[in-house]
C-alpha atoms as an extended CHARMM CRD file, in Angstrom:
* protein
*
       183  EXT
         1         1  UNK       CA             83.1930000000       98.2050000000      151.7670000000  PROA      1               0.0000000000
         2         2  UNK       CA             86.2560000000       96.0280000000      151.2310000000  PROA      2               0.0000000000
         3         3  UNK       CA             84.3870000000       94.0830000000      148.5080000000  PROA      3               0.0000000000
         4         4  UNK       CA             83.3760000000       97.3500000000      146.8070000000  PROA      4               0.0000000000
         5         5  UNK       CA             87.0290000000       98.4810000000      146.6580000000  PROA      5               0.0000000000
         6         6  UNK       CA             88.0510000000       95.0770000000      145.2420000000  PROA      6               0.0000000000
         7         7  UNK       CA             85.2920000000       95.2650000000      142.6250000000  PROA      7               0.0000000000
         8         8  UNK       CA             86.3400000000       98.8150000000      141.6130000000  PROA      8               0.0000000000
         9         9  UNK       CA             89.9880000000       97.6870000000      141.3220000000  PROA      9               0.0000000000
        10        10  UNK       CA             88.9700000000       94.7150000000      139.1570000000  PROA      10              0.0000000000
        11        11  UNK       CA             86.9000000000       96.9370000000      136.8180000000  PROA      11              0.0000000000
        12        12  UNK       CA             89.7730000000       99.4470000000      136.5350000000  PROA      12              0.0000000000
        13        13  UNK       CA             92.2850000000       96.6810000000      135.7370000000  PROA      13              0.0000000000
        14        14  UNK       CA             89.9470000000       95.2460000000      133.0780000000  PROA      14              0.0000000000
        15        15  UNK       CA             89.5050000000       98.6420000000      131.4140000000  PROA      15              0.0000000000
        16        16  UNK       CA             93.2500000000       99.2550000000      131.4980000000  PROA      16              0.0000000000
        17        17  UNK       CA             93.9340000000       95.8360000000      129.9410000000  PROA      17              0.0000000000
        18        18  UNK       CA             91.3570000000       96.3710000000      127.1560000000  PROA      18              0.0000000000
        19        19  UNK       CA             92.5770000000       99.8690000000      126.3110000000  PROA      19              0.0000000000
        20        20  UNK       CA             96.1810000000       98.6650000000      126.0270000000  PROA      20              0.0000000000
        21        21  UNK       CA             95.5100000000       95.7970000000      123.6540000000  PROA      21              0.0000000000
        22        22  UNK       CA             97.4980000000       95.4530000000      120.4210000000  PROA      22              0.0000000000
        23        23  UNK       CA             94.3370000000       96.0240000000      118.3340000000  PROA      23              0.0000000000
        24        24  UNK       CA             95.0410000000       99.7550000000      118.5340000000  PROA      24              0.0000000000
        25        25  UNK       CA             98.2160000000       99.5020000000      116.4150000000  PROA      25              0.0000000000
        26        26  UNK       CA             97.8990000000      102.0630000000      113.6040000000  PROA      26              0.0000000000
        27        27  UNK       CA             97.8860000000      100.7600000000      110.0430000000  PROA      27              0.0000000000
        28        28  UNK       CA            101.1430000000      101.4050000000      108.2060000000  PROA      28              0.0000000000
        29        29  UNK       CA            100.7030000000      103.9610000000      105.4260000000  PROA      29              0.0000000000
        30        30  UNK       CA            102.6330000000      103.6610000000      102.1660000000  PROA      30              0.0000000000
        31        31  UNK       CA            103.0190000000      107.3110000000      101.1500000000  PROA      31              0.0000000000
        32        32  UNK       CA            102.8320000000      108.1720000000       97.4810000000  PROA      32              0.0000000000
        33        33  UNK       CA            105.9850000000      109.0560000000       95.6400000000  PROA      33              0.0000000000
        34        34  UNK       CA            107.0250000000      112.6860000000       95.1170000000  PROA      34              0.0000000000
        35        35  UNK       CA            107.9250000000      112.9970000000       91.4380000000  PROA      35              0.0000000000
        36        36  UNK       CA            109.4080000000      116.2670000000       90.2380000000  PROA      36              0.0000000000
        37        37  UNK       CA            111.0850000000      115.1050000000       87.0290000000  PROA      37              0.0000000000
        38        38  UNK       CA            110.2980000000      112.5950000000       84.3010000000  PROA      38              0.0000000000
        39        39  UNK       CA            112.9320000000      111.9360000000       81.6370000000  PROA      39              0.0000000000
        40        40  UNK       CA            112.0940000000      109.7700000000       78.6360000000  PROA      40              0.0000000000
        41        41  UNK       CA            115.0970000000      108.6860000000       76.5790000000  PROA      41              0.0000000000
        42        42  UNK       CA            114.4900000000      107.3860000000       73.0490000000  PROA      42              0.0000000000
        43        43  UNK       CA            117.6160000000      105.6210000000       71.7320000000  PROA      43              0.0000000000
        44        44  UNK       CA            117.4970000000      104.7410000000       68.0040000000  PROA      44              0.0000000000
        45        45  UNK       CA            117.7620000000      100.9950000000       67.4280000000  PROA      45              0.0000000000
        46        46  UNK       CA            121.0900000000      100.3880000000       65.7120000000  PROA      46              0.0000000000
        47        47  UNK       CA            122.7890000000      103.4980000000       67.1050000000  PROA      47              0.0000000000
        48        48  UNK       CA            122.6700000000      107.2490000000       66.7520000000  PROA      48              0.0000000000
        49        49  UNK       CA            121.9160000000      110.1870000000       68.9920000000  PROA      49              0.0000000000
        50        50  UNK       CA            119.1140000000      109.6460000000       71.5170000000  PROA      50              0.0000000000
        51        51  UNK       CA            116.1410000000      111.9820000000       71.7790000000  PROA      51              0.0000000000
        52        52  UNK       CA            115.3400000000      113.1850000000       75.3030000000  PROA      52              0.0000000000
        53        53  UNK       CA            111.8780000000      114.2460000000       76.4690000000  PROA      53              0.0000000000
        54        54  UNK       CA            111.7350000000      115.8350000000       79.9140000000  PROA      54              0.0000000000
        55        55  UNK       CA            109.2450000000      117.4710000000       82.2100000000  PROA      55              0.0000000000
        56        56  UNK       CA            110.5150000000      119.0950000000       85.3830000000  PROA      56              0.0000000000
        57        57  UNK       CA            108.3560000000      120.7020000000       88.0730000000  PROA      57              0.0000000000
        58        58  UNK       CA            110.4960000000      121.5860000000       91.0640000000  PROA      58              0.0000000000
        59        59  UNK       CA            107.7890000000      123.5920000000       92.8530000000  PROA      59              0.0000000000
        60        60  UNK       CA            105.1170000000      120.8630000000       92.5910000000  PROA      60              0.0000000000
        61        61  UNK       CA            101.7050000000      122.4930000000       92.8410000000  PROA      61              0.0000000000
        62        62  UNK       CA            103.3730000000      125.9090000000       93.1090000000  PROA      62              0.0000000000
        63        63  UNK       CA            102.8560000000      128.8410000000       90.7880000000  PROA      63              0.0000000000
        64        64  UNK       CA            105.4570000000      127.8390000000       88.1680000000  PROA      64              0.0000000000
        65        65  UNK       CA            104.4610000000      125.6380000000       85.2450000000  PROA      65              0.0000000000
        66        66  UNK       CA            106.5650000000      122.5290000000       84.5740000000  PROA      66              0.0000000000
        67        67  UNK       CA            109.5170000000      122.9630000000       82.2020000000  PROA      67              0.0000000000
        68        68  UNK       CA            108.9260000000      120.6670000000       79.2160000000  PROA      68              0.0000000000
        69        69  UNK       CA            111.7250000000      120.0190000000       76.7190000000  PROA      69              0.0000000000
        70        70  UNK       CA            112.2190000000      117.8320000000       73.6360000000  PROA      70              0.0000000000
        71        71  UNK       CA            115.8130000000      117.5310000000       72.3780000000  PROA      71              0.0000000000
        72        72  UNK       CA            115.0490000000      116.7770000000       68.7150000000  PROA      72              0.0000000000
        73        73  UNK       CA            112.8100000000      115.2670000000       66.0690000000  PROA      73              0.0000000000
        74        74  UNK       CA            112.1510000000      111.6020000000       65.3720000000  PROA      74              0.0000000000
        75        75  UNK       CA            113.1950000000      110.0250000000       62.0590000000  PROA      75              0.0000000000
        76        76  UNK       CA            110.6980000000      108.2380000000       59.8150000000  PROA      76              0.0000000000
        77        77  UNK       CA            110.8260000000      104.4580000000       59.9340000000  PROA      77              0.0000000000
        78        78  UNK       CA            113.1210000000      104.2950000000       62.9680000000  PROA      78              0.0000000000
        79        79  UNK       CA            112.4350000000      102.1610000000       66.0370000000  PROA      79              0.0000000000
        80        80  UNK       CA            113.5160000000      103.6920000000       69.3520000000  PROA      80              0.0000000000
        81        81  UNK       CA            114.2330000000      101.8790000000       72.6050000000  PROA      81              0.0000000000
        82        82  UNK       CA            112.5840000000      103.9510000000       75.3110000000  PROA      82              0.0000000000
        83        83  UNK       CA            113.3010000000      104.2360000000       79.0140000000  PROA      83              0.0000000000
        84        84  UNK       CA            111.5790000000      106.3710000000       81.6210000000  PROA      84              0.0000000000
        85        85  UNK       CA            113.3720000000      107.7280000000       84.6860000000  PROA      85              0.0000000000
        86        86  UNK       CA            111.4590000000      109.3990000000       87.5200000000  PROA      86              0.0000000000
        87        87  UNK       CA            113.2090000000      111.5900000000       90.0810000000  PROA      87              0.0000000000
        88        88  UNK       CA            112.3750000000      113.4250000000       93.2750000000  PROA      88              0.0000000000
        89        89  UNK       CA            114.6590000000      116.4450000000       93.0350000000  PROA      89              0.0000000000
        90        90  UNK       CA            113.3680000000      117.9920000000       96.2590000000  PROA      90              0.0000000000
        91        91  UNK       CA            115.9570000000      115.7680000000       97.9530000000  PROA      91              0.0000000000
        92        92  UNK       CA            119.7130000000      116.0700000000       97.6620000000  PROA      92              0.0000000000
        93        93  UNK       CA            120.9690000000      113.9500000000       96.0630000000  PROA      93              0.0000000000
        94        94  UNK       CA            117.8910000000      113.3870000000       93.9170000000  PROA      94              0.0000000000
        95        95  UNK       CA            115.9730000000      110.2020000000       94.7420000000  PROA      95              0.0000000000
        96        96  UNK       CA            115.4460000000      107.7950000000       91.8240000000  PROA      96              0.0000000000
        97        97  UNK       CA            111.7280000000      106.9680000000       92.0920000000  PROA      97              0.0000000000
        98        98  UNK       CA            111.9590000000      104.5900000000       89.1020000000  PROA      98              0.0000000000
        99        99  UNK       CA            113.5390000000      101.9610000000       91.3630000000  PROA      99              0.0000000000
       100       100  UNK       CA            110.5480000000      102.1110000000       93.7400000000  PROA      100             0.0000000000
       101       101  UNK       CA            108.0500000000      101.9840000000       90.8510000000  PROA      101             0.0000000000
       102       102  UNK       CA            109.7730000000       98.9220000000       89.3710000000  PROA      102             0.0000000000
       103       103  UNK       CA            109.9220000000       97.2320000000       92.7950000000  PROA      103             0.0000000000
       104       104  UNK       CA            106.1590000000       97.8880000000       93.1310000000  PROA      104             0.0000000000
       105       105  UNK       CA            105.3750000000       96.9100000000       89.5240000000  PROA      105             0.0000000000
       106       106  UNK       CA            102.1470000000       95.1290000000       90.4980000000  PROA      106             0.0000000000
       107       107  UNK       CA            100.6040000000       98.4720000000       91.5300000000  PROA      107             0.0000000000
       108       108  UNK       CA            101.9750000000      100.7320000000       88.7510000000  PROA      108             0.0000000000
       109       109  UNK       CA            101.5760000000      101.0280000000       85.0000000000  PROA      109             0.0000000000
       110       110  UNK       CA            102.5930000000      103.5750000000       82.3640000000  PROA      110             0.0000000000
       111       111  UNK       CA            100.2530000000      104.3760000000       79.5000000000  PROA      111             0.0000000000
       112       112  UNK       CA            101.2480000000      106.0300000000       76.2100000000  PROA      112             0.0000000000
       113       113  UNK       CA             98.5970000000      108.1810000000       74.5090000000  PROA      113             0.0000000000
       114       114  UNK       CA             99.1600000000      109.3520000000       70.9210000000  PROA      114             0.0000000000
       115       115  UNK       CA             97.3520000000      112.4550000000       69.6890000000  PROA      115             0.0000000000
       116       116  UNK       CA             97.1170000000      115.0790000000       66.9890000000  PROA      116             0.0000000000
       117       117  UNK       CA             98.0210000000      112.8850000000       64.0250000000  PROA      117             0.0000000000
       118       118  UNK       CA            101.4240000000      111.7050000000       65.2950000000  PROA      118             0.0000000000
       119       119  UNK       CA            102.2450000000      108.4830000000       63.4030000000  PROA      119             0.0000000000
       120       120  UNK       CA            103.9070000000      106.3000000000       66.0550000000  PROA      120             0.0000000000
       121       121  UNK       CA            103.2570000000      102.9350000000       67.6410000000  PROA      121             0.0000000000
       122       122  UNK       CA            104.4150000000      101.8190000000       71.0670000000  PROA      122             0.0000000000
       123       123  UNK       CA            104.9750000000       98.4480000000       72.6780000000  PROA      123             0.0000000000
       124       124  UNK       CA            105.6590000000       97.6290000000       76.3280000000  PROA      124             0.0000000000
       125       125  UNK       CA            109.1540000000       96.4170000000       77.1360000000  PROA      125             0.0000000000
       126       126  UNK       CA            108.8760000000       95.3760000000       80.7810000000  PROA      126             0.0000000000
       127       127  UNK       CA            106.2060000000       93.6910000000       82.8750000000  PROA      127             0.0000000000
       128       128  UNK       CA            105.2070000000       92.9180000000       86.4580000000  PROA      128             0.0000000000
       129       129  UNK       CA            105.4620000000       89.4340000000       87.9850000000  PROA      129             0.0000000000
       130       130  UNK       CA            101.9880000000       88.5730000000       86.5900000000  PROA      130             0.0000000000
       131       131  UNK       CA            103.1590000000       89.4740000000       83.0480000000  PROA      131             0.0000000000
       132       132  UNK       CA            100.9970000000       92.6240000000       82.9670000000  PROA      132             0.0000000000
       133       133  UNK       CA            102.6200000000       95.7620000000       81.5040000000  PROA      133             0.0000000000
       134       134  UNK       CA            104.6980000000       98.1090000000       83.6630000000  PROA      134             0.0000000000
       135       135  UNK       CA            106.0900000000      100.3610000000       80.9330000000  PROA      135             0.0000000000
       136       136  UNK       CA            109.2540000000      102.0200000000       82.2750000000  PROA      136             0.0000000000
       137       137  UNK       CA            110.8310000000      100.3630000000       79.2180000000  PROA      137             0.0000000000
       138       138  UNK       CA            109.1860000000      100.3330000000       75.7790000000  PROA      138             0.0000000000
       139       139  UNK       CA            109.7560000000      100.5680000000       72.0540000000  PROA      139             0.0000000000
       140       140  UNK       CA            108.4420000000      103.3680000000       69.8750000000  PROA      140             0.0000000000
       141       141  UNK       CA            108.3290000000      103.0640000000       66.0900000000  PROA      141             0.0000000000
       142       142  UNK       CA            108.1080000000      106.3010000000       64.0940000000  PROA      142             0.0000000000
       143       143  UNK       CA            105.9600000000      106.0390000000       60.9770000000  PROA      143             0.0000000000
       144       144  UNK       CA            105.4280000000      108.6820000000       58.2810000000  PROA      144             0.0000000000
       145       145  UNK       CA            106.3460000000      112.3510000000       58.6120000000  PROA      145             0.0000000000
       146       146  UNK       CA            103.8400000000      113.9010000000       61.0170000000  PROA      146             0.0000000000
       147       147  UNK       CA            103.4970000000      115.8530000000       64.2340000000  PROA      147             0.0000000000
       148       148  UNK       CA            101.3710000000      115.6000000000       67.3410000000  PROA      148             0.0000000000
       149       149  UNK       CA            101.5650000000      114.7170000000       71.0040000000  PROA      149             0.0000000000
       150       150  UNK       CA            102.7410000000      111.7540000000       72.9840000000  PROA      150             0.0000000000
       151       151  UNK       CA            101.4870000000      111.6600000000       76.5790000000  PROA      151             0.0000000000
       152       152  UNK       CA            103.0210000000      109.4590000000       79.2710000000  PROA      152             0.0000000000
       153       153  UNK       CA            100.7380000000      108.7100000000       82.2290000000  PROA      153             0.0000000000
       154       154  UNK       CA            101.6790000000      106.5890000000       85.2340000000  PROA      154             0.0000000000
       155       155  UNK       CA             98.8040000000      105.1520000000       87.2460000000  PROA      155             0.0000000000
       156       156  UNK       CA             99.0610000000      103.9210000000       90.8230000000  PROA      156             0.0000000000
       157       157  UNK       CA             96.9220000000      100.8550000000       91.6110000000  PROA      157             0.0000000000
       158       158  UNK       CA             95.3930000000      100.4250000000       88.1490000000  PROA      158             0.0000000000
       159       159  UNK       CA             93.1810000000       97.4710000000       87.3480000000  PROA      159             0.0000000000
       160       160  UNK       CA             95.4040000000       94.8450000000       85.7540000000  PROA      160             0.0000000000
       161       161  UNK       CA             94.9460000000       93.5410000000       83.1530000000  PROA      161             0.0000000000
       162       162  UNK       CA             93.2250000000       96.4200000000       81.3540000000  PROA      162             0.0000000000
       163       163  UNK       CA             92.6320000000       97.5200000000       77.7850000000  PROA      163             0.0000000000
       164       164  UNK       CA             94.1880000000      100.9580000000       78.2570000000  PROA      164             0.0000000000
       165       165  UNK       CA             94.0440000000      104.1520000000       80.2430000000  PROA      165             0.0000000000
       166       166  UNK       CA             90.2590000000      104.5490000000       79.8770000000  PROA      166             0.0000000000
       167       167  UNK       CA             89.4370000000      101.4430000000       81.9300000000  PROA      167             0.0000000000
       168       168  UNK       CA             92.5560000000      101.2300000000       84.1040000000  PROA      168             0.0000000000
       169       169  UNK       CA             91.2450000000      103.1290000000       87.1120000000  PROA      169             0.0000000000
       170       170  UNK       CA             93.7140000000      103.9340000000       89.8570000000  PROA      170             0.0000000000
       171       171  UNK       CA             95.2450000000      107.3310000000       90.5380000000  PROA      171             0.0000000000
       172       172  UNK       CA             97.5400000000      109.3220000000       88.2710000000  PROA      172             0.0000000000
       173       173  UNK       CA            100.9980000000      109.7530000000       89.8160000000  PROA      173             0.0000000000
       174       174  UNK       CA            102.3460000000      111.7730000000       86.8700000000  PROA      174             0.0000000000
       175       175  UNK       CA            101.2320000000      112.6890000000       83.3750000000  PROA      175             0.0000000000
       176       176  UNK       CA            103.0980000000      114.7450000000       80.7790000000  PROA      176             0.0000000000
       177       177  UNK       CA            102.5220000000      115.5370000000       77.0980000000  PROA      177             0.0000000000
       178       178  UNK       CA            105.2920000000      116.1710000000       74.6070000000  PROA      178             0.0000000000
       179       179  UNK       CA            104.9460000000      117.7960000000       71.1750000000  PROA      179             0.0000000000
       180       180  UNK       CA            106.8250000000      115.5970000000       68.7120000000  PROA      180             0.0000000000
       181       181  UNK       CA            107.6720000000      115.8170000000       65.0360000000  PROA      181             0.0000000000
       182       182  UNK       CA            108.6490000000      112.9650000000       62.7210000000  PROA      182             0.0000000000
       183       183  UNK       CA            110.6840000000      114.0190000000       59.6800000000  PROA      183             0.0000000000
């Protein structure tokens, strides 16, 4: 009987030891960024008034559509230095998500999609540590008078390098289209 109690105690201690091992530590989760506002600033090379493109969606997936604004038209033949700022305005003060995106450049990339006959070209201005595009900084050159759309899409965990949005994979963190005119 004494041996049976000792055997039961040994089995219990073994089960307790196994169930308390460090293998049960939960994996740390890197939550995705909350982005309510994207502001694209296009500063004319050589000076002049910047053009601001902004989308703002303070209720997220709520019933209200994002507010999209464009502060002015582009000028033919002008090169603009572009910067993108992402904010989480559900917090006070607003959290600058751009800093996190740039710190995690290896797993983020912006893509610029031109549509509707808009005559512009874009070129990446900043890169990750492997020299693959990040895109929170860029140049945009306005060509002939035209109008159309310019869409900014940020992908999380895209395949890098890639040949564009179509083969990048990953998940879209934010995407916004702006109607632009070149005059």
